[in-house]
Coordinates of C-alpha atoms and ligand atoms in Angstrom, one line a residue:
M10 CA -227.9 -11.0 51.0
T11 CA -228.3 -8.9 47.5
S12 CA -225.8 -6.3 47.0
I13 CA -228.7 -3.8 46.7
L14 CA -230.1 -4.5 50.5
R15 CA -226.4 -4.5 51.6
V16 CA -226.0 -0.6 50.2
V17 CA -229.2 0.6 51.6
L18 CA -227.8 -0.9 54.7
L19 CA -224.9 0.7 54.6
L20 CA -226.5 4.1 53.6
I21 CA -228.7 3.6 56.7
A22 CA -225.8 2.7 59.1
S23 CA -223.3 5.1 57.9
P24 CA -224.2 8.5 56.9
I25 CA -220.6 9.3 56.8
A26 CA -219.6 6.3 54.6
A27 CA -222.5 7.6 51.9
M28 CA -220.8 11.1 51.8
A29 CA -217.2 8.9 51.1
Q30 CA -217.4 10.0 47.2
A31 CA -217.9 13.2 47.8
N32 CA -214.7 14.1 49.1
P33 CA -211.7 13.6 47.1
D34 CA -209.6 14.3 49.9
W35 CA -210.7 11.8 52.1
H36 CA -208.9 8.8 50.2
A37 CA -206.3 10.6 48.8
Q38 CA -202.3 9.7 49.5
F39 CA -200.6 12.5 51.3
P40 CA -196.9 13.1 51.8
A41 CA -196.1 11.7 55.4
F42 CA -194.4 13.9 57.7
K43 CA -193.1 14.9 61.3
I44 CA -195.4 17.2 63.1
A45 CA -193.1 17.8 66.4
G46 CA -190.9 15.4 68.1
N47 CA -192.1 11.7 68.1
L48 CA -195.2 12.5 66.4
Y49 CA -196.0 12.2 63.2
Y50 CA -199.2 12.4 60.6
V51 CA -199.8 9.4 58.6
G52 CA -203.3 10.3 57.4
T53 CA -205.0 11.0 53.8
A54 CA -205.4 14.6 52.2
D55 CA -207.9 15.0 54.7
L56 CA -208.6 11.6 57.2
A57 CA -206.0 12.4 60.1
V58 CA -204.1 9.6 61.0
Y59 CA -201.3 10.4 64.0
L60 CA -198.1 8.0 64.4
V61 CA -196.5 8.3 68.0
R62 CA -193.1 6.9 67.7
T63 CA -191.1 5.0 70.6
P64 CA -188.6 2.6 71.2
E65 CA -190.8 -0.2 71.6
G66 CA -193.2 0.2 69.1
N67 CA -195.5 2.8 67.5
I68 CA -199.0 3.8 68.2
L69 CA -201.5 4.8 65.7
I70 CA -204.4 7.3 66.3
N71 CA -207.2 6.4 63.9
S72 CA -207.2 3.7 60.5
D73 CA -209.6 5.9 58.1
F74 CA -211.5 3.9 56.2
A75 CA -210.8 0.2 55.5
E76 CA -209.9 0.9 52.1
D77 CA -207.3 3.7 53.3
V78 CA -205.1 1.3 55.2
P79 CA -202.5 0.4 52.6
T80 CA -202.7 4.1 51.7
V81 CA -202.2 4.6 55.2
R82 CA -199.3 1.7 55.8
K83 CA -197.5 3.5 52.4
S84 CA -197.2 6.4 54.8
I85 CA -196.1 5.0 57.0
E86 CA -193.3 3.4 55.2
Q87 CA -192.2 6.5 53.6
L88 CA -190.8 7.7 57.3
G89 CA -188.6 4.5 57.0
F90 CA -190.8 2.6 59.8
K91 CA -192.5 -0.3 60.0
Y92 CA -196.1 -1.3 59.5
S93 CA -195.4 -4.3 61.8
D94 CA -194.1 -2.1 64.5
T95 CA -197.7 -1.1 65.1
K96 CA -198.4 -1.9 69.0
I97 CA -201.2 -0.4 70.0
V98 CA -204.0 1.5 67.8
L99 CA -206.5 4.0 69.3
I100 CA -209.3 6.5 67.7
S101 CA -211.1 9.8 67.5
H102 CA -214.3 8.2 67.5
A103 CA -216.2 5.1 66.2
H104 CA -217.4 6.6 62.6
G105 CA -216.3 4.7 59.8
D106 CA -214.0 7.7 58.1
H107 CA -212.1 7.3 61.4
D108 CA -212.5 3.3 62.6
E109 CA -213.5 1.2 60.0
G110 CA -209.8 0.1 59.1
V111 CA -208.8 -0.9 62.9
G112 CA -210.1 -4.2 62.2
Q113 CA -207.6 -4.8 59.3
I114 CA -204.6 -2.7 61.0
Q115 CA -205.1 -5.2 64.0
K116 CA -205.6 -8.3 61.7
D117 CA -202.2 -7.4 60.3
T118 CA -199.8 -6.7 63.1
G119 CA -201.5 -7.9 66.1
A120 CA -201.5 -4.0 67.9
R121 CA -204.2 -4.1 71.1
V122 CA -206.9 -1.8 70.6
M123 CA -207.9 0.7 73.0
V124 CA -211.2 2.5 72.9
M125 CA -213.2 4.9 75.2
E126 CA -216.0 3.0 76.9
G127 CA -218.9 4.6 75.1
D128 CA -217.3 3.5 71.5
V129 CA -216.8 -0.1 72.4
A130 CA -219.4 -1.6 71.0
D131 CA -219.4 0.4 67.8
V132 CA -215.8 -1.0 67.2
Q133 CA -216.6 -4.6 67.8
S134 CA -219.6 -4.2 65.6
T135 CA -219.3 -6.6 62.3
A136 CA -222.2 -4.6 61.0
P137 CA -221.6 -3.2 57.4
G138 CA -219.0 -0.2 57.6
R139 CA -218.0 -1.1 61.1
P140 CA -214.6 -2.5 61.9
G141 CA -215.6 -5.7 63.4
A142 CA -212.1 -5.2 65.7
K143 CA -211.4 -7.0 68.9
V144 CA -211.1 -4.2 72.0
D145 CA -208.0 -5.2 74.2
R146 CA -208.7 -2.3 76.8
T147 CA -211.6 -0.4 77.6
L148 CA -211.0 3.2 78.3
R149 CA -212.4 5.8 80.9
D150 CA -212.1 9.5 80.7
G151 CA -208.4 10.4 82.1
D152 CA -206.9 7.0 81.2
K153 CA -203.4 7.3 80.1
V154 CA -201.9 4.8 77.1
E155 CA -198.1 4.6 78.0
L156 CA -196.0 3.0 75.1
G157 CA -192.0 3.7 75.4
G158 CA -191.4 6.5 77.5
S159 CA -194.5 8.4 75.8
T160 CA -197.7 8.8 77.5
L161 CA -201.2 10.0 75.7
V162 CA -204.1 11.1 78.1
A163 CA -207.9 10.2 76.9
H164 CA -209.9 13.1 77.2
L165 CA -213.7 12.0 77.2
T166 CA -215.6 14.8 74.5
P167 CA -218.8 13.1 73.9
G168 CA -221.9 14.4 71.9
H169 CA -220.7 13.5 68.3
T170 CA -220.3 10.0 69.6
K171 CA -220.8 8.8 73.3
G172 CA -217.3 7.6 73.2
C173 CA -215.5 10.4 71.3
T174 CA -212.2 11.0 72.4
T175 CA -209.9 13.9 72.5
W176 CA -206.2 12.8 72.9
T177 CA -203.7 14.8 74.4
M178 CA -199.8 14.2 74.6
Q179 CA -196.6 16.1 75.6
V180 CA -193.9 16.1 73.2
D181 CA -189.8 16.8 73.1
E182 CA -189.0 19.4 70.1
G183 CA -185.6 20.1 70.7
G184 CA -185.8 20.2 74.2
K185 CA -188.9 22.0 74.5
K186 CA -192.0 20.5 75.2
L187 CA -194.7 20.9 73.2
T188 CA -198.6 19.8 74.4
A189 CA -200.7 18.2 71.4
V190 CA -204.2 18.2 71.4
I191 CA -205.5 16.0 68.9
I192 CA -210.1 16.9 69.0
G193 CA -212.0 14.2 68.4
S194 CA -214.7 16.3 67.1
P195 CA -216.9 19.2 68.3
N196 CA -219.6 18.8 65.6
V197 CA -222.9 18.4 65.0
N198 CA -223.6 16.1 61.9
A199 CA -226.9 17.0 59.7
G200 CA -229.8 14.8 61.3
Y201 CA -228.4 14.5 64.4
I202 CA -231.1 15.0 67.1
L203 CA -230.2 17.1 69.8
V204 CA -233.9 17.5 71.8
G205 CA -235.7 14.5 72.7
N206 CA -233.4 12.2 71.1
K207 CA -234.3 8.3 72.4
N208 CA -231.0 6.7 71.8
Y209 CA -229.1 9.1 73.0
P210 CA -231.1 11.8 75.7
T211 CA -228.0 13.4 76.9
I212 CA -226.3 14.4 73.8
A213 CA -226.9 18.1 74.3
Q214 CA -225.7 17.9 77.9
D215 CA -222.2 15.9 76.5
Y216 CA -222.0 18.7 73.8
E217 CA -221.7 21.5 76.4
K218 CA -219.3 18.8 78.9
T219 CA -217.0 18.9 75.4
F220 CA -216.9 22.5 75.1
T221 CA -216.3 23.0 78.6
V222 CA -213.3 20.1 78.5
L223 CA -211.8 21.6 75.1
K224 CA -211.9 25.1 76.2
S225 CA -209.5 23.9 79.5
L226 CA -207.0 22.3 77.7
P227 CA -203.8 23.6 77.7
V228 CA -202.4 23.8 73.8
D229 CA -199.5 24.3 71.5
L230 CA -199.9 21.7 68.6
F231 CA -203.9 21.9 67.4
L232 CA -204.5 18.8 65.9
G233 CA -208.1 16.9 64.9
A234 CA -209.8 13.7 63.6
H235 CA -209.9 15.7 59.9
G236 CA -207.0 17.9 58.7
A237 CA -209.6 20.3 57.9
Y238 CA -210.2 21.0 61.2
F239 CA -207.1 22.7 61.5
G240 CA -206.4 24.0 58.1
M241 CA -203.7 20.8 57.5
K242 CA -202.7 21.2 54.2
A243 CA -201.9 25.2 54.1
K244 CA -199.7 24.5 57.2
Y245 CA -198.0 21.9 55.6
E246 CA -197.0 24.1 53.0
R247 CA -196.2 26.3 55.1
M248 CA -193.8 24.0 57.4
K249 CA -192.2 22.8 53.7
A250 CA -191.1 27.0 53.4
G251 CA -189.2 27.0 56.7
G252 CA -189.5 28.8 59.5
S253 CA -191.5 28.5 62.8
N254 CA -194.1 25.2 63.1
P255 CA -197.3 26.5 61.8
F256 CA -199.1 23.5 63.7
I257 CA -198.2 25.4 67.1
D258 CA -201.5 27.3 66.9
P259 CA -203.2 28.5 70.3
A260 CA -204.4 31.1 68.8
G261 CA -206.5 29.0 65.9
Y262 CA -207.4 26.1 68.5
K263 CA -209.5 28.4 70.7
A264 CA -210.8 30.4 67.3
Y265 CA -211.7 27.1 66.0
V266 CA -213.4 25.9 69.6
T267 CA -215.2 28.9 69.6
E268 CA -217.1 28.9 66.6
R269 CA -218.0 25.2 66.9
E270 CA -219.5 25.9 70.4
A271 CA -221.5 28.7 68.6
A272 CA -222.2 26.1 66.0
F273 CA -223.5 24.0 68.4
R274 CA -225.4 26.5 70.4
K275 CA -227.3 27.6 67.3
E276 CA -228.1 24.4 66.2
W277 CA -229.4 23.4 69.9
E278 CA -231.5 26.5 69.7
R279 CA -232.8 25.9 66.3
Q280 CA -233.8 22.0 67.1
K281 CA -235.4 23.4 70.8
Q282 CA -237.5 26.5 68.5
S283 CA -239.0 23.8 66.1
Q284 CA -240.0 21.6 68.9
K285 CA -242.3 24.5 70.6
Ligands
LIG7 ZN1 -217.8 11.5 63.2

């Protein structure tokens, strides 16, 4: 197909990709660092990628865009780890800024890809901007992913996508057990239809379910699919300065979820009113 047609299709298929140029943080290398225990940050300056280190190899959560995969690889190697030790790849949700590179990582490392049921088709799709990965395991709400003594739990938090997933895990930091929560996305993107959505009739109810789940999770380490959700850059600077771990932030988590739920309800109400 012509390149112009391809660009047009990309714009239609992926509003996220169209915005990619607008946020320089999305593709900027960021220093890789340990968050706590065996949980590390290997994403860009905004697009979060998490690495769980185990004696049997590593788990990655998210890939970022395909163009960011070399950046993620560099971050993994900055920590002294091997990209080829990637055994499992998970995602926050099937949007290009989190999953477009999954097919590449799978091809490079042979990692097994595990995805929540509602997002499987989008991860396997070979449409422009989609990863075209082979999903080795379909996950359902509450499923566990285990490797080398680490366990991640997949919580279905739908709405943003049908299979949007919030990951939780326990990490051991100096003999202390900490619960990490990696929020999939609570956001209603511009153009999302919450009322009378023919492709996704239960979207608003799914967001409500998501907020119920997010409010019910115990949390020590507040994390998410974008660094901006949890103030990653500022917390990284505080961590470097020393003192207590700034990613331990249950109050920040609670405030974030409360604010995002209010934003969802406001938008839902606005859409209901404009339908009348
Ligand atoms: Zn998204």
